[in-house]
Short mmCIF file of C-alpha atoms and ligand atoms in Angstrom, two decimals:
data_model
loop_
_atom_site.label_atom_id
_atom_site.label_comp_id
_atom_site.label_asym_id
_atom_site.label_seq_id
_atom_site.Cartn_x
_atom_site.Cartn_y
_atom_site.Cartn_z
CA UNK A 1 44.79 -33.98 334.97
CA UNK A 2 44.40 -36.90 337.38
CA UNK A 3 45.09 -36.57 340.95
CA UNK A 4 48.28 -38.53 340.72
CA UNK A 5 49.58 -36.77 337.86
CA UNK A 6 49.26 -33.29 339.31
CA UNK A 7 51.12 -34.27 342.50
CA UNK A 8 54.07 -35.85 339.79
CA UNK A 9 53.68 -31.98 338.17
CA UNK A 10 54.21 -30.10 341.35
CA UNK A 11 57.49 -32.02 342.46
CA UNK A 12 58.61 -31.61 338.92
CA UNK A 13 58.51 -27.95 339.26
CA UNK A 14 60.46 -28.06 342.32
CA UNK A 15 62.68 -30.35 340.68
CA UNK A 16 64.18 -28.02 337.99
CA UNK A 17 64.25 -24.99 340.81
CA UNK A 18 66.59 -27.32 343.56
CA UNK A 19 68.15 -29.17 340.53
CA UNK A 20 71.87 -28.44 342.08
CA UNK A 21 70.41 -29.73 345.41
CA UNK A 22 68.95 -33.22 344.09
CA UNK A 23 72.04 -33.48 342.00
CA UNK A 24 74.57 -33.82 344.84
CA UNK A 25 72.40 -36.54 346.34
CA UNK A 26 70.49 -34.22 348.58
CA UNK A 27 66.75 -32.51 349.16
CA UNK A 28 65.43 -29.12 349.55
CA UNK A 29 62.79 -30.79 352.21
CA UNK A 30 63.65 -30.26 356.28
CA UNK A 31 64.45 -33.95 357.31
CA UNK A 32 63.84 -35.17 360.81
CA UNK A 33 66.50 -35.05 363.43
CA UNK A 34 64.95 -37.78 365.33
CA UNK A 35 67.32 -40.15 366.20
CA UNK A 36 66.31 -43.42 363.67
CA UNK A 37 65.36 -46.38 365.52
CA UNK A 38 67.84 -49.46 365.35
CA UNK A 39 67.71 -51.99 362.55
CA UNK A 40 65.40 -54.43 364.20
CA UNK A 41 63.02 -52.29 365.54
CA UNK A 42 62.77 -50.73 361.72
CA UNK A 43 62.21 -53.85 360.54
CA UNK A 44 59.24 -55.34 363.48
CA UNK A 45 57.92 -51.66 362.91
CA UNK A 46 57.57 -52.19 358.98
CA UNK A 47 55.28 -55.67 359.54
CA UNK A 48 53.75 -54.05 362.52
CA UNK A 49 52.48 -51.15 359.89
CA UNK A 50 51.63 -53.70 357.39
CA UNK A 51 49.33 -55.83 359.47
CA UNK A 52 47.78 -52.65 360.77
CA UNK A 53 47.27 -51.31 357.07
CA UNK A 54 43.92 -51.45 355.44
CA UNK A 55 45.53 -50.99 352.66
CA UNK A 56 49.13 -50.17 351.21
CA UNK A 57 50.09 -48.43 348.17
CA UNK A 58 53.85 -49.98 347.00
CA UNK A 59 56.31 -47.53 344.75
CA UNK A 60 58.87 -49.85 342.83
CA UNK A 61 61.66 -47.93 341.45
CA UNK A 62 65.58 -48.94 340.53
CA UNK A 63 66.56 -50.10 343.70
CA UNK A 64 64.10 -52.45 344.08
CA UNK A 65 65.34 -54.38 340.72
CA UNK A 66 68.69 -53.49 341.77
CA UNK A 67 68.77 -55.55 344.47
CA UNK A 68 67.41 -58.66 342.88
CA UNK A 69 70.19 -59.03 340.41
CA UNK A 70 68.70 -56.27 337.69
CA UNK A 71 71.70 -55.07 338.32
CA UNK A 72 73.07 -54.31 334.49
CA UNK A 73 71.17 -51.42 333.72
CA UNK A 74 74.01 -48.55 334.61
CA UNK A 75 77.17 -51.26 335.60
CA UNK A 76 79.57 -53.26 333.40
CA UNK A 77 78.33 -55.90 336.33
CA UNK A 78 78.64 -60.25 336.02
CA UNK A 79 74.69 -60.20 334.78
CA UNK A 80 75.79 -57.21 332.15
CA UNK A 81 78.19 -59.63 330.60
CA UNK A 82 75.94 -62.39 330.75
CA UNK A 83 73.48 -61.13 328.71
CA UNK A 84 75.49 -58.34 327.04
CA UNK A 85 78.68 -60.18 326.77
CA UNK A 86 79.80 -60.01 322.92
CA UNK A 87 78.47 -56.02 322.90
CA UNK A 88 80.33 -55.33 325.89
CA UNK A 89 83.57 -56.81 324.09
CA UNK A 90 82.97 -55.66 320.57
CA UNK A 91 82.10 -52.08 322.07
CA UNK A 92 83.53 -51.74 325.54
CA UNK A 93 80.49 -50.51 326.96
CA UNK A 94 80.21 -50.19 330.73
CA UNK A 95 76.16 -51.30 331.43
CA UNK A 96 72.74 -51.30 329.08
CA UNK A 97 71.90 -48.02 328.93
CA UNK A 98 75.75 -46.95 327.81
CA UNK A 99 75.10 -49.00 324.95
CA UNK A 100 71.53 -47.42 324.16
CA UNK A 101 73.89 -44.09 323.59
CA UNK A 102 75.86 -45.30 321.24
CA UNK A 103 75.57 -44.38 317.32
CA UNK A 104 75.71 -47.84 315.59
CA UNK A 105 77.25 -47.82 312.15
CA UNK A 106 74.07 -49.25 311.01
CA UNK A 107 70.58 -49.54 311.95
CA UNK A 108 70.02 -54.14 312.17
CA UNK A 109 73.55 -53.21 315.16
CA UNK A 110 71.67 -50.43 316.74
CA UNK A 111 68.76 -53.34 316.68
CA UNK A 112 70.66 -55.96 317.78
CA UNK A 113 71.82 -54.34 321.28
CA UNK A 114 68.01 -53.40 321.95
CA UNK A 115 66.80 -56.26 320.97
CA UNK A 116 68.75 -58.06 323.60
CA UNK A 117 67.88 -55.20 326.16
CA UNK A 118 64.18 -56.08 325.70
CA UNK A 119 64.91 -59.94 325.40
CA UNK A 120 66.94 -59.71 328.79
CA UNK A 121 63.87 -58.06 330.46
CA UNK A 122 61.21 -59.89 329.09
CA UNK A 123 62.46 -63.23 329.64
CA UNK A 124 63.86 -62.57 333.48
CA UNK A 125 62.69 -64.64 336.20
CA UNK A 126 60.95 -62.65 339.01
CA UNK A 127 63.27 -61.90 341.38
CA UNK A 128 63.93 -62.42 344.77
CA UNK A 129 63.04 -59.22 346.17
CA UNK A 130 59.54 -59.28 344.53
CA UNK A 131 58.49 -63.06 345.65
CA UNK A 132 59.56 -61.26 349.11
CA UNK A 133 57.16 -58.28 348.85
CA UNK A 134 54.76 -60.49 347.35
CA UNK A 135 54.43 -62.67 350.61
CA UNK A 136 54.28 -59.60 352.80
CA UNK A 137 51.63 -58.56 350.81
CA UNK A 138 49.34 -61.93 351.03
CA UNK A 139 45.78 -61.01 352.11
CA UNK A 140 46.07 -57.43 351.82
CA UNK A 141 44.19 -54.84 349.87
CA UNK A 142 47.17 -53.41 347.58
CA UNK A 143 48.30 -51.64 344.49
CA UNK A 144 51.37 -51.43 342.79
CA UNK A 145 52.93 -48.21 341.34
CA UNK A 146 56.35 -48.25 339.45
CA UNK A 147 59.09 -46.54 337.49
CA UNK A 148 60.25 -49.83 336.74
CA UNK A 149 60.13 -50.51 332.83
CA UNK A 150 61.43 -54.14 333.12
CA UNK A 151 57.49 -56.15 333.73
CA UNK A 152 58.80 -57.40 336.50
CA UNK A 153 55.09 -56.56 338.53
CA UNK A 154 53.06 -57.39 335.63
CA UNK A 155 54.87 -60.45 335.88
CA UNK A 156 53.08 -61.07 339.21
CA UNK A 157 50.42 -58.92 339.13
CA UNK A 158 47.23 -58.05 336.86
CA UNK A 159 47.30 -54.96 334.90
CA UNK A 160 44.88 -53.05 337.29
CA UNK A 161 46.71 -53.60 340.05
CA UNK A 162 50.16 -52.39 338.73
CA UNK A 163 50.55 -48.47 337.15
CA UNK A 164 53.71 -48.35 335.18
CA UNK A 165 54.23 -44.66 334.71
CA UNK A 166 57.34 -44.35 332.81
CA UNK A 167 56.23 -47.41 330.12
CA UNK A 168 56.79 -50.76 329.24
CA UNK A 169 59.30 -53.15 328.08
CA UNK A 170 56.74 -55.61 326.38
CA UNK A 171 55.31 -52.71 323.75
CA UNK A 172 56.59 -50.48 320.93
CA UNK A 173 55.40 -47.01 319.91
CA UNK A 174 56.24 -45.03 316.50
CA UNK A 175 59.76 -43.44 317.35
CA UNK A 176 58.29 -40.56 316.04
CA UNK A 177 54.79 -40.16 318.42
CA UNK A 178 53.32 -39.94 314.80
CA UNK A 179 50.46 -42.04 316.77
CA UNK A 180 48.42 -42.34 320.44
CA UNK A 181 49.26 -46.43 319.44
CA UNK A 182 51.14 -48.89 321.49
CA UNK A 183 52.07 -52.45 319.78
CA UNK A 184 52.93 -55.68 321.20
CA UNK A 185 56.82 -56.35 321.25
CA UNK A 186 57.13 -59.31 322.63
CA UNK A 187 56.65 -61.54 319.41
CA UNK A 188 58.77 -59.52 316.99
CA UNK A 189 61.19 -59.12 320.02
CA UNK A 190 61.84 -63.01 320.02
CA UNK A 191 61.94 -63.17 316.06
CA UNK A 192 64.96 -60.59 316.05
CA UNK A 193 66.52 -62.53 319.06
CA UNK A 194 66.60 -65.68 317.27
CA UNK A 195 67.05 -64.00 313.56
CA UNK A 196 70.38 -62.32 315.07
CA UNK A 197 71.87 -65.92 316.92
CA UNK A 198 75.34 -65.84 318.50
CA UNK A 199 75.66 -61.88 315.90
CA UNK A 200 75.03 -58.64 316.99
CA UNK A 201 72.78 -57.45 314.46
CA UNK A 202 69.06 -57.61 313.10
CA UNK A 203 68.31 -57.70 309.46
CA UNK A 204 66.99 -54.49 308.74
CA UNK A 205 64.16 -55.77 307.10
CA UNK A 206 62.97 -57.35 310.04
CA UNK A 207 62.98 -53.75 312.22
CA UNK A 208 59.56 -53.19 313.31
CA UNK A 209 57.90 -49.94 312.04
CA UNK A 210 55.09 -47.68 312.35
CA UNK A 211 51.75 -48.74 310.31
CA UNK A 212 50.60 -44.95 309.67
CA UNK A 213 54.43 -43.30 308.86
CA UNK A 214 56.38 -45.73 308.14
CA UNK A 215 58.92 -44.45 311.36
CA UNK A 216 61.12 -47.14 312.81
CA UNK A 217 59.46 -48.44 316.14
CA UNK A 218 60.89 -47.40 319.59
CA UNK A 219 59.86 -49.58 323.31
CA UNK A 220 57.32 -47.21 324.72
CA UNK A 221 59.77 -45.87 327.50
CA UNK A 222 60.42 -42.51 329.10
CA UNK A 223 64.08 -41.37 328.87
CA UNK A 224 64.95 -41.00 324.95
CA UNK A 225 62.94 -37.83 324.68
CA UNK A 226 59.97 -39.55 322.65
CA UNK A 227 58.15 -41.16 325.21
CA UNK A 228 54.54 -41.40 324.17
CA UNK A 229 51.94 -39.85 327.01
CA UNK A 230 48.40 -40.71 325.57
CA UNK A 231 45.71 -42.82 326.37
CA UNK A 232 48.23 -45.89 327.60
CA UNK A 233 50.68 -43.17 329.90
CA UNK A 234 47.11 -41.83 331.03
CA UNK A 235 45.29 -45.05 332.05
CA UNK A 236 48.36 -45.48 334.48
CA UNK A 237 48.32 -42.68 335.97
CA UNK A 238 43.94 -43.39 336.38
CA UNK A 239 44.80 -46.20 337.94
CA UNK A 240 46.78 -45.09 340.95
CA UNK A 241 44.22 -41.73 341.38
CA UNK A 242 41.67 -43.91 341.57
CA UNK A 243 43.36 -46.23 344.12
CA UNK A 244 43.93 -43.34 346.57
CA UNK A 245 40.94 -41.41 345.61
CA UNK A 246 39.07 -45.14 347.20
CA UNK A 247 41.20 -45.13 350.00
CA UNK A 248 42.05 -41.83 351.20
CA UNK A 249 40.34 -42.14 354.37
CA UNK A 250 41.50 -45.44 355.48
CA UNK A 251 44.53 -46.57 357.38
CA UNK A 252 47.06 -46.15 353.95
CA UNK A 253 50.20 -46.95 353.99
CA UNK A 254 52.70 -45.92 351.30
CA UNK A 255 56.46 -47.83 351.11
CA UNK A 256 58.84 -46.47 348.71
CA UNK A 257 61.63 -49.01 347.58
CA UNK A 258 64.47 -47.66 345.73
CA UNK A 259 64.38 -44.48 344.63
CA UNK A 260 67.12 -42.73 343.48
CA UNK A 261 68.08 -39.04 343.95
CA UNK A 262 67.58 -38.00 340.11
CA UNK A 263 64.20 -38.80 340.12
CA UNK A 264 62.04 -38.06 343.15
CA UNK A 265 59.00 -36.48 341.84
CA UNK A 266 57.33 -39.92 340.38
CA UNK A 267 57.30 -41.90 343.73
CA UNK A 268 59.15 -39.95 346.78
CA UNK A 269 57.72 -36.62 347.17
CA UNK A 270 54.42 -37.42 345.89
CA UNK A 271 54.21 -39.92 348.37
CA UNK A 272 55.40 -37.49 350.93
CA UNK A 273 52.74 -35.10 350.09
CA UNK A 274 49.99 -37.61 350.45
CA UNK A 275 51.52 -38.78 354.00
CA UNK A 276 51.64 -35.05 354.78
CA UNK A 277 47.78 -34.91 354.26
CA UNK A 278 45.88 -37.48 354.43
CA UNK A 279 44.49 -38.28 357.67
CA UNK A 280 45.71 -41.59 358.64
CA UNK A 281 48.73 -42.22 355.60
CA UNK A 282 51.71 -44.13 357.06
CA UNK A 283 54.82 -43.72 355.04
CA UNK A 284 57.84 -46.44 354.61
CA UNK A 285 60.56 -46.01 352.39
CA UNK A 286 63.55 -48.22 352.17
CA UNK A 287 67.28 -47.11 350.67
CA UNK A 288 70.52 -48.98 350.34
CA UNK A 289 72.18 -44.87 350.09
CA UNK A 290 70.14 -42.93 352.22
CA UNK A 291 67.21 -42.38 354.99
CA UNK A 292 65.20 -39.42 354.37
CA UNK A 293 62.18 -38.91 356.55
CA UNK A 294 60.99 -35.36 356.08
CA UNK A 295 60.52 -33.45 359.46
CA UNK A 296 56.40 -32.58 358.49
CA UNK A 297 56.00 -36.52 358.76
CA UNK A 298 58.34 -37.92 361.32
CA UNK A 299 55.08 -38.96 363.68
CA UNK A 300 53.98 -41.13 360.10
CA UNK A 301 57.17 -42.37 358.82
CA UNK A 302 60.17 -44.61 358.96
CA UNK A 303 62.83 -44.24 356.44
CA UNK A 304 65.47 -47.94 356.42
CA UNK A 305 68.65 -47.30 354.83
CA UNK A 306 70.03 -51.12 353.99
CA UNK A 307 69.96 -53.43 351.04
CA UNK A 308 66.45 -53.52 349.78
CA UNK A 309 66.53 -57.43 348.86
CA UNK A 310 67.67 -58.09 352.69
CA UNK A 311 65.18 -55.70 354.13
CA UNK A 312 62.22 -57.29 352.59
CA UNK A 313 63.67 -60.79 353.52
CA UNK A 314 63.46 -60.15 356.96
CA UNK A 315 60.13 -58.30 357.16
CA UNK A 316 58.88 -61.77 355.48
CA UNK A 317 60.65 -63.13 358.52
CA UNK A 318 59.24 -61.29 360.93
CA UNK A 319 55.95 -61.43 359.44
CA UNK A 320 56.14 -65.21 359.27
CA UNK A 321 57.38 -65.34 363.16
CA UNK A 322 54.17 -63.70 364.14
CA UNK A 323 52.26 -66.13 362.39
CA UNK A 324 53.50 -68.92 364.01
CA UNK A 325 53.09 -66.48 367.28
CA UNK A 326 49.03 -66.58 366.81
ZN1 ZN B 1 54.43 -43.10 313.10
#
């Protein structure tokens, strides 16, 4: 098992044994008492530990989308009815996922709301937040690592600098992990779109399916209980051991944007660990709900609670200021 993958294990175990903990938005892990330093001084301390960085390991999760607008995932929210509009009316559902629950009457409807899940993702701009990031980031020696399934890094970024461990909006998989095979989804994605016009369903003879069984295809995602982890899940997760495994004695910094409390073993407490011990690991993590800086790293840390989108803008800011400053 990979480096990365093992830490992901051990917070996982931890996970199921504080479950009741993590569920009422807490964590089992002695937080600092440290008084947190005002707003401003968070935010000159974040570029300060940038510029310092030799290099800087970034974990994208939901909050970081979030606060760019993704915003329709768990929400009946103004972008939810833009894209989901007629579903939303015909079914009353209350955000994408609700809808992803939801036993269709026939198999083209069920096709028809994922269909414009996947369209919705795949054909978003890059949002504000990441053009942000993506300027603090200019010069530096980085690597992306995400929950995010909506390509919004691979957008930016090239595949061996991003590790998307919980899969991928632009590829399919055999519903039934018949296979260790991924296939592209972005072309018969677009033919459904258009196939199904102002409807809400697919022709069912259009539904993509599996070459070797014959299985209906599913987006190669984690979170339907068929996720596919072979050589694809495992190249991600080689990616991001490799990174550290280059860089572990450098000046590494590790910022966590939006995480939330259901699911800290991919990003938060794997990040933690590594701050806890390697030598000269610097920790950020920014939350619009909470500021956790675990007590073992308060002398390497900084936790921001505040809007993620607003945070980034003004550590652009303040990066940019200091430019001028030289
Ligand atoms: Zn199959």
């Amino acid at each position: 098992m990979t480096l990365y993958e093992t830490l992901v294990t051990q917070t996982q175990m931890n996970y199921s044994r504080y479950y009741h903990v993590y569920a009422s938005g807490s964590t089992p892990v002695k937080l600092s008492e440290k008084t947190p330093l005002p707003y401003q001084k968070q935010i000159q301390e974040f570029a300060r530990q940038v510029n310092e960085a030799d290099c800087i390991i970034i974990g994208g999760a939901s909050g970081l989308s979030a606060s760019g607008g993704g915003d329709f995932y768990y929400d009946d929210t103004p972008s939810y009815r833009e894209h989901f509009g007629k579903f939303a009316e015909k079914y009353g559902f209350k955000g994408a996922f609700a809808g992803m629950a939801h036993p269709f009457d026939t198999r083209g409807e069920f096709w028809g709301y994922l269909v414009t899940f996947l369209h919705t993702t795949q054909h978003a701009p890059i949002r504000e937040p990441y053009l942000d990031l993506d300027a603090i980031l200019k010069g530096k020696d980085f690597f992306i690592l995400t929950t995010n399934q909506d390509t919004q890094f691979v957008k930016i970024y090239p595949e061996d600098k991003v590790s998307q461990i919980q899969g991928d909006h632009r590829f399919f998989q055999c519903s039934k992990a018949c296979c260790d095979e991924t296939w592209d989804a972005l072309e018969p994605v677009e033919k459904m779109f258009q196939a199904m016009g102002e409807g809400t369903s697919v022709p069912e003879e259009m539904i993509p399916r599996c070459p070797h069984c014959g299985a209906e295809a599913f987006p190669w995602v984690r979170g339907y209980g068929n996720f596919m982890q072979g050589t694809k899940y495992e190249e991600q997760y080689q990616k991001i051991s490799d990174y550290i495994q280059k860089n572990s004695t450098k000046k590494l910094l590790l910022i966590e944007l939006g995480v939330g409390r259901m699911t800290p073993m991919f990003i938060q407490e794997p990040f933690w660990s590594l701050t806890c011990s390697l030598p000269d690991t610097r920790y950020i993590s920014v939350n619009a709900q909470y500021a956790f800086l675990p007590r073992q790293i308060e002398d390497k840390g900084v936790a921001i609670q505040g809007d993620i989108a607003a945070v980034l803008k003004d550590v652009r800011a303040e990066m940019e200021k200091e430019e001028i400053r030289k």
